[in-house]
Coordinates of C-alpha atoms and ligand atoms in Angstrom, one line a residue:
M6 CA -18.4 -31.3 38.5
H7 CA -15.0 -31.8 39.5
S8 CA -12.4 -29.2 38.3
P9 CA -8.7 -29.8 38.4
F10 CA -8.4 -27.1 40.4
P11 CA -10.4 -25.8 43.2
S12 CA -12.7 -23.1 42.4
R13 CA -11.0 -21.6 45.5
F14 CA -7.7 -20.8 43.3
F15 CA -9.2 -21.1 40.3
R16 CA -11.5 -17.9 40.4
P17 CA -8.7 -15.3 41.4
V18 CA -5.8 -17.0 38.4
S19 CA -9.1 -16.1 36.1
Q20 CA -9.1 -12.8 37.3
I21 CA -5.7 -12.4 37.5
L22 CA -5.3 -13.4 34.0
A23 CA -8.2 -11.2 32.6
F24 CA -7.0 -8.6 33.9
A25 CA -3.4 -8.9 32.9
S26 CA -4.3 -9.3 29.4
L27 CA -6.0 -5.8 29.2
I28 CA -3.5 -4.0 30.4
L29 CA -1.9 -6.6 27.5
L30 CA -4.1 -5.4 25.0
S31 CA -3.8 -1.8 26.1
G32 CA -0.3 -2.0 24.9
C33 CA 0.5 -0.3 28.1
D34 CA -0.1 2.8 26.4
L35 CA -0.7 5.2 29.1
N36 CA -2.9 7.1 26.9
F37 CA -5.3 4.7 27.6
W38 CA -5.1 4.5 31.2
K39 CA -5.5 8.6 31.1
M40 CA -8.1 8.4 29.0
Q41 CA -6.3 11.5 26.9
G42 CA -6.1 9.7 23.8
H43 CA -6.6 11.6 20.6
Q44 CA -9.5 10.0 20.2
T45 CA -11.4 10.2 23.6
T46 CA -15.1 10.7 24.1
M47 CA -13.7 12.1 28.3
I48 CA -12.5 15.2 27.3
A49 CA -15.4 17.5 25.6
N50 CA -14.6 19.7 23.8
G51 CA -18.2 21.5 23.0
P52 CA -21.7 21.8 23.9
V53 CA -23.0 18.1 22.4
A54 CA -20.4 16.2 23.2
A55 CA -20.6 17.7 27.1
S56 CA -24.3 16.9 27.0
Q57 CA -23.0 13.0 26.1
L58 CA -20.2 13.2 28.5
S59 CA -22.7 14.1 31.1
L60 CA -25.2 11.4 30.6
F61 CA -22.4 9.0 30.2
W62 CA -21.3 9.7 33.9
V63 CA -25.3 10.0 35.1
T64 CA -25.0 6.1 34.4
V65 CA -21.6 5.4 35.5
W66 CA -22.8 6.5 38.9
V67 CA -26.0 5.4 39.0
T68 CA -24.9 1.8 38.0
L69 CA -21.8 2.1 40.4
V70 CA -24.2 2.7 43.4
I71 CA -26.1 -0.3 42.2
F72 CA -22.8 -2.2 41.8
I73 CA -21.6 -1.5 45.1
I74 CA -25.1 -2.2 46.5
V75 CA -25.4 -5.6 44.8
G76 CA -22.1 -6.4 45.1
A77 CA -21.6 -6.0 48.8
V78 CA -25.3 -8.2 49.7
L79 CA -23.4 -11.0 47.6
A80 CA -20.1 -10.7 49.3
Y81 CA -22.1 -10.4 52.9
A82 CA -23.8 -14.1 51.7
T83 CA -21.1 -15.8 50.1
I84 CA -19.3 -15.2 53.1
K85 CA -22.1 -15.4 55.9
F86 CA -23.6 -18.6 54.1
K87 CA -20.0 -20.4 52.7
A88 CA -19.7 -24.1 53.3
R89 CA -17.1 -24.2 56.6
S90 CA -16.8 -28.0 56.7
D91 CA -16.3 -30.9 54.2
A92 CA -19.8 -31.9 56.0
D93 CA -21.0 -28.6 55.4
E94 CA -20.0 -28.9 51.8
H95 CA -22.4 -32.6 51.3
A96 CA -25.2 -31.0 54.3
E97 CA -29.0 -30.4 52.5
P98 CA -29.3 -27.4 51.5
P99 CA -31.6 -25.3 54.2
P100 CA -35.3 -24.8 53.6
Q101 CA -35.6 -23.0 50.9
G102 CA -37.9 -19.6 51.5
H103 CA -40.2 -18.1 48.9
G104 CA -39.4 -14.4 48.7
N105 CA -40.5 -10.9 51.0
P106 CA -42.8 -8.6 49.2
M107 CA -41.6 -6.2 51.0
V108 CA -38.2 -6.4 49.8
E109 CA -39.6 -7.1 46.2
I110 CA -41.8 -4.2 46.1
A111 CA -38.5 -1.7 47.0
L112 CA -36.4 -3.0 44.6
I113 CA -39.0 -2.5 42.0
A114 CA -39.5 0.5 43.4
A115 CA -35.7 1.5 43.2
S116 CA -35.4 -0.3 40.1
V117 CA -37.8 2.5 38.8
F118 CA -36.2 5.3 40.4
A119 CA -32.9 4.2 39.0
L120 CA -34.5 4.0 35.4
V121 CA -35.9 7.7 35.8
I122 CA -32.9 9.2 37.0
I123 CA -31.3 7.8 34.0
S124 CA -34.1 8.4 31.0
I125 CA -34.8 12.2 32.1
P126 CA -31.5 12.9 30.8
T127 CA -30.9 11.1 28.2
L128 CA -34.2 12.2 26.5
K129 CA -33.3 16.0 27.1
G130 CA -29.9 14.8 25.8
I131 CA -31.5 13.2 22.8
W132 CA -33.0 16.2 22.1
Y133 CA -30.3 18.5 22.3
T134 CA -28.1 16.8 20.4
H135 CA -30.5 15.7 17.3
D136 CA -30.5 19.1 15.9
V137 CA -29.0 23.2 16.8
P138 CA -31.4 24.1 19.2
E139 CA -34.1 26.8 18.2
A140 CA -32.1 29.8 19.6
Q141 CA -29.2 28.9 17.2
K142 CA -30.6 27.7 14.2
A143 CA -30.1 31.2 12.6
D144 CA -26.0 31.1 13.1
A145 CA -25.7 27.3 12.2
Y146 CA -23.2 27.4 9.7
N147 CA -24.2 24.2 6.9
I148 CA -21.5 21.9 5.7
T149 CA -21.3 18.7 3.5
A150 CA -19.3 15.7 4.6
T151 CA -19.4 13.0 2.0
G152 CA -17.8 9.5 2.7
Y153 CA -15.6 7.6 0.4
Q154 CA -14.0 4.3 0.4
W155 CA -11.8 5.6 2.7
W156 CA -11.7 9.5 2.5
F157 CA -13.9 12.4 3.6
K158 CA -14.9 15.4 1.4
F159 CA -16.2 18.2 2.5
D160 CA -18.3 21.0 0.6
Y161 CA -19.5 24.4 1.6
P162 CA -22.2 24.6 -0.8
E163 CA -22.8 28.4 -1.3
K164 CA -26.7 27.8 -1.7
I165 CA -27.6 27.4 1.8
D166 CA -27.4 30.3 4.1
G167 CA -24.9 31.8 2.3
G168 CA -21.8 28.9 2.9
A169 CA -18.3 29.8 1.0
G170 CA -18.8 27.8 -1.8
L171 CA -15.5 25.5 -1.8
V172 CA -14.6 21.6 -2.0
T173 CA -12.0 20.6 0.3
G174 CA -11.1 16.7 1.5
N175 CA -10.2 15.0 5.1
E176 CA -9.4 18.4 6.8
L177 CA -13.2 20.1 7.8
V178 CA -12.2 23.4 9.1
I179 CA -14.7 25.6 11.6
P180 CA -15.4 28.2 12.7
V181 CA -15.3 28.6 16.7
G182 CA -18.3 29.0 18.8
R183 CA -21.3 28.4 16.3
P184 CA -23.5 25.8 15.8
I185 CA -22.4 23.0 12.4
R186 CA -24.5 21.4 11.0
I187 CA -23.8 18.4 8.6
Q188 CA -25.4 17.0 6.0
L189 CA -23.9 13.6 6.1
R190 CA -23.7 11.7 2.3
T191 CA -22.2 8.6 1.2
V192 CA -20.7 7.9 -2.5
D193 CA -20.6 4.0 -2.1
V194 CA -21.1 2.0 1.5
I195 CA -22.4 3.2 5.3
H196 CA -20.0 4.9 6.5
S197 CA -19.6 6.7 10.0
F198 CA -18.7 10.6 10.8
W199 CA -17.3 10.5 14.7
V200 CA -15.3 13.2 15.6
P201 CA -15.1 12.2 19.6
K202 CA -14.3 15.3 21.4
L203 CA -16.8 17.1 19.5
A204 CA -20.2 14.9 18.8
G205 CA -20.5 11.4 19.1
K206 CA -21.3 9.3 15.3
V207 CA -23.9 9.8 12.6
D208 CA -24.1 7.3 10.2
M209 CA -23.8 8.1 6.4
I210 CA -26.1 5.7 4.5
P211 CA -27.2 5.4 1.2
N212 CA -29.8 6.8 -0.3
R213 CA -31.0 8.4 2.6
G214 CA -30.1 12.2 4.1
N215 CA -28.6 11.8 7.3
F216 CA -27.3 15.2 9.6
L217 CA -25.7 16.0 12.9
W218 CA -24.4 18.8 14.4
L219 CA -21.9 19.7 17.2
Q220 CA -19.7 23.1 18.1
A221 CA -16.5 23.6 18.9
D222 CA -15.9 25.8 22.5
A223 CA -12.5 27.2 20.7
P224 CA -10.1 26.9 18.5
G225 CA -8.1 23.4 18.2
Y226 CA -7.7 20.7 16.2
F227 CA -9.8 17.7 16.5
W228 CA -9.4 14.0 15.3
G229 CA -12.4 11.9 13.6
Q230 CA -12.6 8.6 12.5
C231 CA -15.0 7.0 10.3
A232 CA -17.3 4.5 12.8
E233 CA -18.6 1.9 10.4
Y234 CA -17.4 -0.8 9.0
C235 CA -17.0 -0.4 5.2
G236 CA -13.9 -2.5 4.0
D237 CA -10.3 -3.0 3.9
S238 CA -9.6 0.4 4.9
H239 CA -12.2 1.2 7.0
A240 CA -9.3 1.0 10.4
V241 CA -7.2 4.2 8.9
M242 CA -9.9 6.1 7.4
R243 CA -9.5 8.9 9.5
F244 CA -9.9 12.9 9.3
R245 CA -9.1 15.9 11.3
V246 CA -11.1 19.1 12.3
V247 CA -9.9 22.5 12.7
A248 CA -11.9 25.4 15.0
L249 CA -10.7 28.1 14.2
A250 CA -11.9 31.7 15.8
P251 CA -13.8 33.7 13.5
M252 CA -11.0 35.9 12.2
E253 CA -8.8 33.3 11.0
F254 CA -11.6 31.2 9.4
A255 CA -12.4 33.8 7.5
A256 CA -9.1 34.6 6.2
W257 CA -8.8 30.3 5.3
V258 CA -11.7 30.7 3.4
A259 CA -10.8 33.3 1.9
A260 CA -7.4 31.6 0.5
Q261 CA -9.5 27.8 -0.6
K262 CA -11.5 29.7 -3.0
A263 CA -8.4 31.2 -4.6
P264 CA -6.9 29.1 -7.4
A265 CA -4.4 27.2 -6.9
R266 CA -0.7 28.8 -6.0
N267 CA 1.7 29.2 -8.7
V268 CA 5.4 29.2 -8.1
A269 CA 7.1 30.9 -11.2
A270 CA 10.5 28.7 -12.5
A271 CA 12.8 30.7 -14.4
A272 CA 12.7 29.8 -18.3
G273 CA 15.5 26.3 -18.7
A274 CA 16.7 26.0 -15.0
A275 CA 17.1 22.8 -13.9
P276 CA 15.7 21.0 -10.8
G277 CA 18.5 21.2 -7.6
P278 CA 19.7 17.7 -6.3
R279 CA 16.7 15.9 -5.5
P280 CA 16.6 14.2 -2.1
Q281 CA 16.0 10.0 -2.3
L282 CA 12.6 8.6 -1.4
A283 CA 12.4 7.9 1.9
T284 CA 12.1 4.3 3.4
F285 CA 9.0 3.9 5.6
K286 CA 7.5 -0.1 7.0
Q287 CA 4.9 -0.5 5.9
N288 CA 2.6 -0.2 8.4
E289 CA 4.5 3.3 9.8
Y290 CA 2.1 5.3 9.9
G291 CA 3.0 7.6 12.8
Y292 CA 2.7 11.2 14.1
S293 CA 5.1 13.3 15.0
E294 CA 4.2 14.6 18.8
K295 CA 7.6 16.6 19.8
W296 CA 9.2 18.8 17.5
A297 CA 13.3 18.1 16.8
D298 CA 14.2 20.1 19.8
G299 CA 12.3 17.8 22.0
S300 CA 9.3 19.8 22.8
P301 CA 5.8 19.0 22.1
I302 CA 3.7 19.3 19.3
N303 CA 0.5 21.7 19.2
P304 CA -0.7 20.9 16.1
L305 CA -2.9 24.0 15.8
Q306 CA 0.0 25.7 15.6
N307 CA 1.6 23.2 13.2
W308 CA -1.8 23.3 11.2
V309 CA -0.9 26.9 11.0
D310 CA 2.1 26.6 10.2
Q311 CA 1.5 24.7 7.5
Q312 CA -0.6 27.5 5.7
K313 CA 2.8 29.2 4.5
P314 CA 4.9 28.2 1.8
A315 CA 8.2 26.6 2.8
A316 CA 11.3 29.1 3.0
T317 CA 12.9 27.1 0.4
E318 CA 11.5 25.7 -3.3
D319 CA 13.2 24.4 -5.7
A320 CA 11.0 26.2 -8.3
A321 CA 12.2 23.8 -10.9
L322 CA 11.6 20.9 -9.9
I323 CA 8.0 21.6 -9.0
A324 CA 7.8 22.9 -12.3
E325 CA 8.3 18.8 -13.3
G326 CA 5.8 17.9 -10.5
K327 CA 3.5 20.2 -12.0
A328 CA 3.9 19.2 -15.9
L329 CA 4.1 14.8 -14.8
F330 CA 0.5 15.4 -12.8
G331 CA -1.0 16.3 -16.0
T332 CA 1.4 13.0 -18.1
K333 CA 0.7 10.9 -14.8
L334 CA -2.9 11.2 -15.7
C335 CA -3.4 12.1 -12.1
L336 CA -5.8 15.4 -13.3
A337 CA -8.0 12.4 -14.4
C338 CA -9.0 11.7 -10.6
H339 CA -7.7 14.8 -8.8
T340 CA -8.8 18.6 -9.4
I341 CA -6.4 21.6 -8.9
R342 CA -8.6 24.8 -10.3
G343 CA -6.7 27.2 -12.3
H344 CA -4.1 24.6 -13.1
G345 CA -6.5 22.5 -15.4
A346 CA -7.3 19.4 -13.1
P347 CA -10.9 18.2 -13.1
G348 CA -11.1 15.1 -11.9
I349 CA -13.2 14.0 -9.0
A350 CA -13.0 10.4 -8.4
G351 CA -10.6 11.7 -5.5
P352 CA -10.2 14.6 -2.9
D353 CA -9.9 17.7 -4.4
L354 CA -6.0 19.3 -4.2
T355 CA -6.1 22.6 -5.1
H356 CA -4.8 23.6 -1.7
V357 CA -3.6 19.8 -0.5
G358 CA -0.5 21.3 0.2
S359 CA -2.1 23.8 3.3
R360 CA -3.2 20.3 4.9
T361 CA -1.3 18.6 8.1
T362 CA -2.7 15.6 6.6
V363 CA -2.8 13.0 3.6
A364 CA -4.6 9.9 2.1
G365 CA -7.5 10.3 4.4
G366 CA -5.5 11.5 7.5
L367 CA -3.2 8.8 7.5
L368 CA -0.1 10.5 7.0
E369 CA 1.7 13.4 7.6
N370 CA 1.7 15.7 5.3
T371 CA 5.2 15.7 4.6
P372 CA 7.4 16.0 1.1
A373 CA 8.4 12.9 2.7
Q374 CA 5.2 11.2 3.4
L375 CA 4.0 12.2 -0.2
A376 CA 6.0 10.7 -2.5
R377 CA 5.8 7.7 -0.5
W378 CA 2.2 7.8 -0.7
I379 CA 2.4 9.1 -4.7
A380 CA 4.7 6.1 -5.6
H381 CA 3.2 3.6 -3.9
P382 CA 0.2 3.6 -2.1
E383 CA -0.7 0.2 -2.3
L384 CA 2.3 -0.5 0.0
V385 CA 0.6 2.3 2.7
K386 CA -3.7 1.6 2.7
P387 CA -4.7 -1.5 1.8
G388 CA -7.4 -1.8 -1.1
N389 CA -7.4 2.4 -1.9
K390 CA -9.2 3.3 -4.8
M391 CA -6.7 5.2 -6.5
Y392 CA -4.4 2.7 -6.7
A393 CA -6.9 -0.2 -7.6
S394 CA -8.9 1.9 -10.1
G395 CA -6.4 4.4 -10.8
Y396 CA -2.6 3.4 -10.7
V397 CA -3.4 -0.9 -11.9
P398 CA -6.3 -0.1 -15.1
M399 CA -4.6 3.0 -16.1
N400 CA -1.2 1.4 -16.0
I401 CA 0.3 4.4 -13.9
K402 CA 3.9 3.6 -12.5
V403 CA 6.1 6.7 -10.8
A404 CA 9.3 6.4 -10.4
D405 CA 11.1 7.6 -6.9
A406 CA 12.2 10.7 -8.7
E407 CA 8.6 11.5 -10.5
A408 CA 7.6 10.9 -6.8
V409 CA 9.4 13.4 -5.5
A410 CA 8.7 16.3 -8.1
L411 CA 5.3 15.1 -8.3
A412 CA 5.5 15.6 -4.2
A413 CA 7.1 19.3 -4.3
Y414 CA 4.3 20.2 -6.6
L415 CA 1.4 18.9 -3.9
T416 CA 3.4 20.5 -1.3
S417 CA 3.4 23.9 -3.3
L418 CA -0.3 24.0 -3.4
K419 CA -0.9 25.9 -0.2
Ligands
LIG521 C1 -8.3 6.5 -10.1 C2 -8.2 7.8 -9.4 C3 -7.1 8.3 -8.9 C4 -6.0 8.4 -10.1 C5 -5.5 8.7 -11.5 C6 -4.8 9.1 -8.9 N1 -5.3 9.6 -7.9 FE1 -4.9 10.6 -6.2 N2 -6.5 9.9 -5.3 C7 -7.8 9.2 -5.5 C8 -8.1 8.7 -4.5 C9 -9.7 7.7 -4.6 C10 -7.4 9.0 -3.5 C11 -8.2 9.1 -1.7 C12 -7.7 8.0 -1.1 C13 -7.4 7.9 0.1 O1 -7.5 8.4 0.4 O2 -8.8 5.9 0.7 C14 -6.2 9.6 -4.2 C15 -5.3 10.7 -2.8 C16 -4.1 10.6 -3.5 C17 -3.7 12.1 -2.3 C18 -4.2 12.2 -1.0 C19 -4.7 13.8 -0.3 C20 -5.8 13.7 0.5 O3 -6.0 14.9 0.8 O4 -5.6 12.6 1.3 C21 -2.9 12.6 -3.4 C22 -1.8 13.4 -3.2 C23 -3.0 11.9 -4.4 N3 -3.4 11.1 -4.6 C24 -2.6 12.4 -5.8 C25 -2.7 11.5 -6.7 C26 -1.3 11.6 -7.8 C27 0.3 12.8 -7.6 C28 -1.8 10.8 -9.0 C29 -1.1 10.8 -10.3 C30 0.3 10.2 -10.1 C31 -3.1 10.5 -8.3 N4 -3.0 10.7 -7.2 C32 -3.6 9.8 -9.7 C33 -7.5 8.7 -6.8 C34 -6.7 8.7 -7.8
LIG522 CU1 -16.1 4.7 6.3

């Protein structure tokens, strides 16, 4: 019973400690306090997310009112009846009465009222977010997303409602203003598909067809994340969603349907001096938030720029990388349409150069990061299958200079 500290002293101290540890845990990140990070649910950029966010606020306001009332009564009782002297502290408790029926009935009625206020929008929200509303069904665009340890495959099946008939990985490109109905599949364990600014998460469960729908109100670049623990690299199993206006979307589809780009090298030309493989710290996964001149990066513009071939390309280096893609057996696991690579264990790389990220949304898609990944995937992403099921059993070793050539080749695949 007798703590070394009087509770008068101890309680505020523990509260200050709890608050301080919250600040420390947040890493003093301003975005944490503004709740404006890449994966915030406080920003809704589509009707599904908006419906979920408004439900969140209804719940917050109702419970805040309850909190204030209960807190005020508690504070009043605590101050009014607190022991004011030693004698008070050791006095007999005052006579205990039983509750007042009117007060109890009023409290029950108030609780029911609060629950009704919350449950009406909850039920409406569940109905609305479950599936594309009937009136918009005809306009829905179908995509299948499949979870792999630790990346996402996106299929645009041709058979369903005239889909584009293409496959891509880790970047889901969608048309704005249309409901997107996403079939959720997995080839291994349970994953969860989550694009916080567009819609809440839904699990991808083995042998069970799940789906969700979402819609983007305006063109944008959104972060997605696997939200169900799925093994070693679960925390870095990410993806991006790029929402484009209808014309731009159609252009993207046409570009993606084309076979891989060829960069012709003059016969007998030797590659120019190749850059040194950059060194990165093991946990260095940062994303550039600013251009070289210090102005903030517009991620959508960055994505658009990524669609175009680089101004300077070393055709001979690219040709060397293309040959290595065969001799190093990369083609056993990756498809590059038009270049004779048929593998399906890893992401489709036919247009990998046009994506802004690689390694399951983990690294920025720059030649340096690509080479880093190809040379030593095991140092980037713990447990990844490219290393565990490829490099180790197939005895694949990629020297730094070879990784640079492979990166140049893959970068050219716009
Ligand atoms: C055992 C099959 C296998 C082999 C062999 C293999 N990969 Fe992979 N690769 C994968 C898998 C699986 C992933 C996804 C890993 C992840 O993100 O967790 C991947 C990811 C990649 C990515 C990132 C793609 C993206 O969109 O995120 C690139 C680039 C890549 N591999 C290039 C190569 C190259 C170059 C080689 C040959 C040196 C190679 N791979 C050999 C299976 C393989
Ligand atoms: Cu996962």
